[in-house]
Each structure stands twice: as structure tokens, then as C-alpha cells.
Amino acid sequence: MTGKSPKESYTIMNELVLPNDTNTLNNLMGGRLLHWMDIAAAISAQKHCNRIVVTASVDNVSFQSPIKLGDVISIEAKVTRAFTTSVEVRMDVWAQNIPSGTKVKSNEAYYTFVALDNDGKKTQVPVSLPETEEEIALYEGALRRRQLRLILGGKMAANDATELKALFFGEQLPLNLKA
Ligand SMILES: CC(C)(COP(=O)(O)OP(=O)(O)OC[C@H]1O[C@@H](n2cnc3c(N)ncnc32)[C@H](O)[C@@H]1OP(=O)(O)O)[C@@H](O)C(=O)NCCC(=O)NCCS
């Protein structure tokens, strides 16, 4: 199975914020943005895997400033790292107001997807081949983010999170975290 670079999964999705997408303050509803992000990230994951994918997890997403009715949302998504059957997708979300010429970063997020075969079973995904410095940094950081989300999802014991332990404690592990 040949590998794929992040640019092969690069996806950009644009949406115009319409009245039906907003709350009573005329701001984009957070849930609607998460829905669009799920779609953009799934398309990116599909491009990497050439498979149907399902969302396994959504990392913490914070909304830094309100997005207004009439703004254009741009969601940029790309696969940062493939593991065995799963891929991590990073998204950068921008809110643009075309008449006033402003464009601000709304949020960043990581979603994880699992690839399925034609029988709906988990299946192996192509490896990631990062090329640029930024892609390599995202690739390396993906291991720590994966361990954190697996611990939070109840899929990994904190004691097994070697990357996180090294990050937080270096060689000086507290007694209760020593293997
Ligand atoms: C996601 C799903 C396929 C995982 O299946 P599972 O049998 O529990 O999976 P496993 O524990 O064997 O893990 C399979 C892969 O998923 C990853 N994974 C599982 N839970 C995860 C989580 N909470 N966060 C991130 N990755 C996760 C594992 O790390 C593993 O990746 P790897 O093969 O690359 O190492 C399964 O739970 C599922 O189908 N969930 C529903 C998906 C869905 O409907 N999404 C839409 C939600 S509305």
C-alpha cells in the first residue's frame, strides 16, 4: 500500500452563514459549525484512505469569537498522520466578511476517523508521508494527541502513554506512573 502526503488529502469547504444557521443573536450556532467541520474532515480522510470513514472522535473545540450572519466560513482540512486503521485530520476554520474585507481565524480542531472496508469492517490505511516542516511537526505531535484522546476515550491506560509521560515528566517519572 503506497503512502500519501497531506496535500493529497487537502480539502477546502466554504459555506455562507444563512439565517437558518444562526441563533437569536444572529451568530452561527456552534453545532452547525461542528457539522460542517465533520463533513470537511470526513472528505479529507476519505481522500487519504480511499474508503468510507466514520468519525471516531472530535477533540476539544473552542470558539474564539462569534461568526456572524452573512460571513463566509472556510474550513481547511488535511490528514496529519495515519495510524493502523485510523487517521487524524487537522482543520483550520476561517470566517470571512467579504463586504468589509475581514478574515479571522475562528478555530482549529482535530478529528479522528476510522476507515471501513466494503463489509463495514475496520481496514488498514495508507501511511502518511509528510513533506514540509509544518507537516512533519504535525505528524510528530499526532502521537501525543492520539494518546491523550485514547486516554480520555477510555481506550488507553495513562501508564501506557509513553509520549505524554515523556512530554510532562521527561526522565523523572513520578513513582505512581512508573511502569
Ligand atoms: C470508531 C470505531 C470504528 C472504533 O471501533 P473499535 O472496534 O472500538 O475500535 P478499536 O478500539 O479496535 O480501534 C480502532 C481504531 O480506532 C481508534 N479509536 C478508537 N476509539 C477512538 C477514540 N475515542 N479516539 C480516537 N481514536 C479512536 C483506535 O485508536 C484504532 O486506531 P488504529 O487502528 O489506527 O490504531 C467504532 O467505535 C464505531 O464504529 N463507532 C461509531 C462511529 C460512528 O458512527 N461515528 C459517527 C458518530 S455519530
XYZ file of C-alpha atoms and ligand atoms in Angstrom:
227
model
C 0.000 0.000 0.000
C 1.596 3.299 -1.081
C 1.721 6.302 1.240
C 0.022 9.650 0.842
C 1.214 13.187 1.538
C -1.013 15.675 3.402
C -1.533 17.649 0.199
C -3.317 14.639 -1.302
C -5.982 14.877 1.413
C -6.149 18.694 1.414
C -9.756 19.836 1.332
C -11.321 23.268 1.499
C -15.025 23.731 2.134
C -16.828 27.074 2.008
C -20.259 27.847 3.497
C -22.258 31.088 3.595
C -23.843 31.635 7.041
C -27.584 31.957 6.360
C -30.447 32.827 8.781
C -31.239 29.158 9.380
C -27.655 28.585 10.628
C -27.791 31.236 13.359
C -29.061 31.705 16.899
C -31.214 34.593 18.135
C -28.115 36.829 18.295
C -27.523 36.301 14.547
C -24.353 34.323 15.334
C -23.533 30.979 13.740
C -24.623 28.101 16.008
C -21.674 26.056 17.293
C -23.365 22.767 16.423
C -23.817 23.820 12.793
C -20.104 24.634 12.540
C -19.176 21.255 14.085
C -21.424 19.569 11.498
C -19.699 21.350 8.595
C -16.305 20.532 10.123
C -17.272 16.850 10.357
C -18.127 16.839 6.643
C -14.930 18.660 5.576
C -12.767 16.378 7.739
C -14.536 13.226 6.500
C -13.905 14.237 2.875
C -10.226 14.776 3.696
C -9.990 11.402 5.489
C -11.706 9.680 2.540
C -9.172 11.205 0.144
C -6.340 9.724 2.230
C -7.944 6.319 2.772
C -9.903 5.865 -0.470
C -12.501 4.303 1.810
C -15.689 5.119 3.630
C -14.744 6.539 7.021
C -16.560 7.014 10.327
C -15.884 9.661 12.950
C -14.177 8.062 15.945
C -13.579 11.229 17.963
C -13.715 15.007 17.974
C -11.086 16.775 20.057
C -11.756 19.808 22.179
C -13.054 22.702 20.033
C -13.175 26.255 21.397
C -14.983 29.106 19.693
C -12.805 32.191 19.960
C -15.151 34.832 18.552
C -18.701 34.811 17.176
C -19.231 34.221 13.466
C -21.916 36.490 12.084
C -24.832 36.039 9.715
C -23.551 36.675 6.174
C -19.960 35.631 6.913
C -18.292 33.028 4.702
C -16.786 30.099 6.552
C -13.745 28.368 5.051
C -12.720 25.051 6.541
C -9.295 23.739 5.516
C -8.703 20.080 6.358
C -5.818 17.673 5.850
C -4.646 14.352 7.260
C -1.731 14.898 9.632
C -0.987 11.253 10.382
C -2.280 7.809 9.584
C -2.054 5.054 12.196
C -3.260 1.490 11.523
C -6.950 1.847 10.700
C -7.403 5.468 11.758
C -6.303 8.896 10.580
C -6.055 12.237 12.369
C -7.397 15.240 10.444
C -6.487 18.822 11.339
C -8.792 21.674 10.495
C -8.280 25.417 10.379
C -11.503 27.400 10.260
C -11.697 30.969 8.953
C -14.567 33.444 8.994
C -14.530 35.994 6.201
C -16.724 39.047 5.816
C -16.379 39.857 2.148
C -18.008 43.347 2.115
C -15.795 44.607 4.959
C -12.705 42.705 3.752
C -12.010 40.966 7.092
C -10.852 37.372 7.559
C -10.254 35.957 11.039
C -9.238 32.535 12.344
C -12.243 31.096 14.145
C -10.807 27.836 15.439
C -8.561 24.827 14.925
C -9.512 21.245 15.659
C -8.522 17.617 15.241
C -10.992 14.883 14.317
C -10.170 11.158 14.081
C -11.696 8.808 11.509
C -11.600 5.029 11.093
C -11.612 3.519 7.582
C -14.056 0.728 6.787
C -13.921 -1.913 4.048
C -16.847 -2.959 1.871
C -18.143 -5.206 4.676
C -18.098 -2.334 7.187
C -15.037 -3.724 8.978
C -12.049 -1.645 10.114
C -9.318 -1.726 7.497
C -5.706 -0.629 7.137
C -4.989 2.864 5.809
C -2.042 4.133 3.705
C 0.870 5.568 5.722
C 1.406 9.332 5.887
C 4.325 10.942 4.074
C 4.733 14.463 5.487
C 6.877 16.740 3.319
C 7.104 20.269 4.706
C 8.476 21.313 8.130
C 4.948 22.140 9.298
C 3.631 18.757 8.111
C 6.474 16.948 9.907
C 5.754 18.858 13.155
C 2.047 17.995 12.918
C 2.932 14.356 12.165
C 5.185 14.102 15.213
C 2.673 15.820 17.536
C -0.069 13.442 16.388
C 1.265 10.638 18.579
C 0.839 12.705 21.756
C -2.621 13.918 20.720
C -3.633 10.319 19.936
C -2.536 9.091 23.363
C -4.418 11.906 25.088
C -7.664 11.236 23.210
C -7.387 7.471 23.743
C -6.958 8.026 27.496
C -9.955 10.397 27.541
C -11.960 7.905 25.459
C -11.169 5.104 27.909
C -9.162 3.210 25.284
C -5.695 3.561 26.827
C -4.314 3.382 30.354
C -2.440 6.536 31.397
C 0.521 4.328 32.269
C 0.860 3.243 28.627
C 1.005 6.816 27.300
C 4.766 6.869 26.791
C 4.806 10.021 24.642
C 2.754 12.013 27.149
C 4.814 10.811 30.085
C 7.996 11.857 28.298
C 6.456 15.249 27.477
C 5.252 16.022 31.004
C 7.821 14.289 33.154
C 10.898 13.655 30.990
C 13.044 11.024 32.633
C 11.789 11.979 36.130
C 8.588 9.921 36.271
C 6.570 10.135 39.494
C 6.502 6.813 41.342
C 2.830 6.129 40.589
C 3.423 6.470 36.824
C 6.496 4.244 36.659
C 5.866 1.037 34.716
C -14.795 4.145 15.787
C -14.962 2.617 15.770
C -14.880 2.125 14.318
C -13.819 2.029 16.574
O -14.055 0.653 16.591
P -13.493 -0.274 17.798
O -13.729 -1.693 17.414
O -13.983 0.245 19.089
O -12.007 0.106 17.596
P -10.646 -0.227 18.209
O -10.552 0.039 19.672
O -10.158 -1.541 17.683
O -9.847 0.941 17.452
C -9.842 1.031 16.051
C -9.142 2.316 15.705
O -9.937 3.408 16.161
C -9.161 4.219 17.017
N -10.049 4.735 18.048
C -10.932 4.042 18.779
N -11.543 4.863 19.653
C -11.014 6.079 19.465
C -11.212 7.341 20.070
N -12.099 7.531 21.040
N -10.491 8.393 19.624
C -9.589 8.229 18.635
N -9.358 7.063 18.015
C -10.058 6.007 18.439
C -8.116 3.307 17.596
O -7.007 4.038 18.053
C -7.800 2.441 16.420
O -6.941 3.137 15.554
P -5.686 2.383 14.854
O -6.210 1.115 14.217
O -5.227 3.346 13.830
O -4.687 2.109 15.927
C -16.327 2.176 16.408
O -16.322 2.520 17.774
C -17.508 2.806 15.722
O -17.970 2.337 14.707
N -18.030 3.899 16.312
C -19.153 4.612 15.728
C -18.670 5.531 14.605
C -19.773 6.465 14.216
O -20.891 6.062 13.989
N -19.410 7.753 14.122
C -20.389 8.766 13.933
C -20.852 9.210 15.272
S -22.452 9.890 15.245
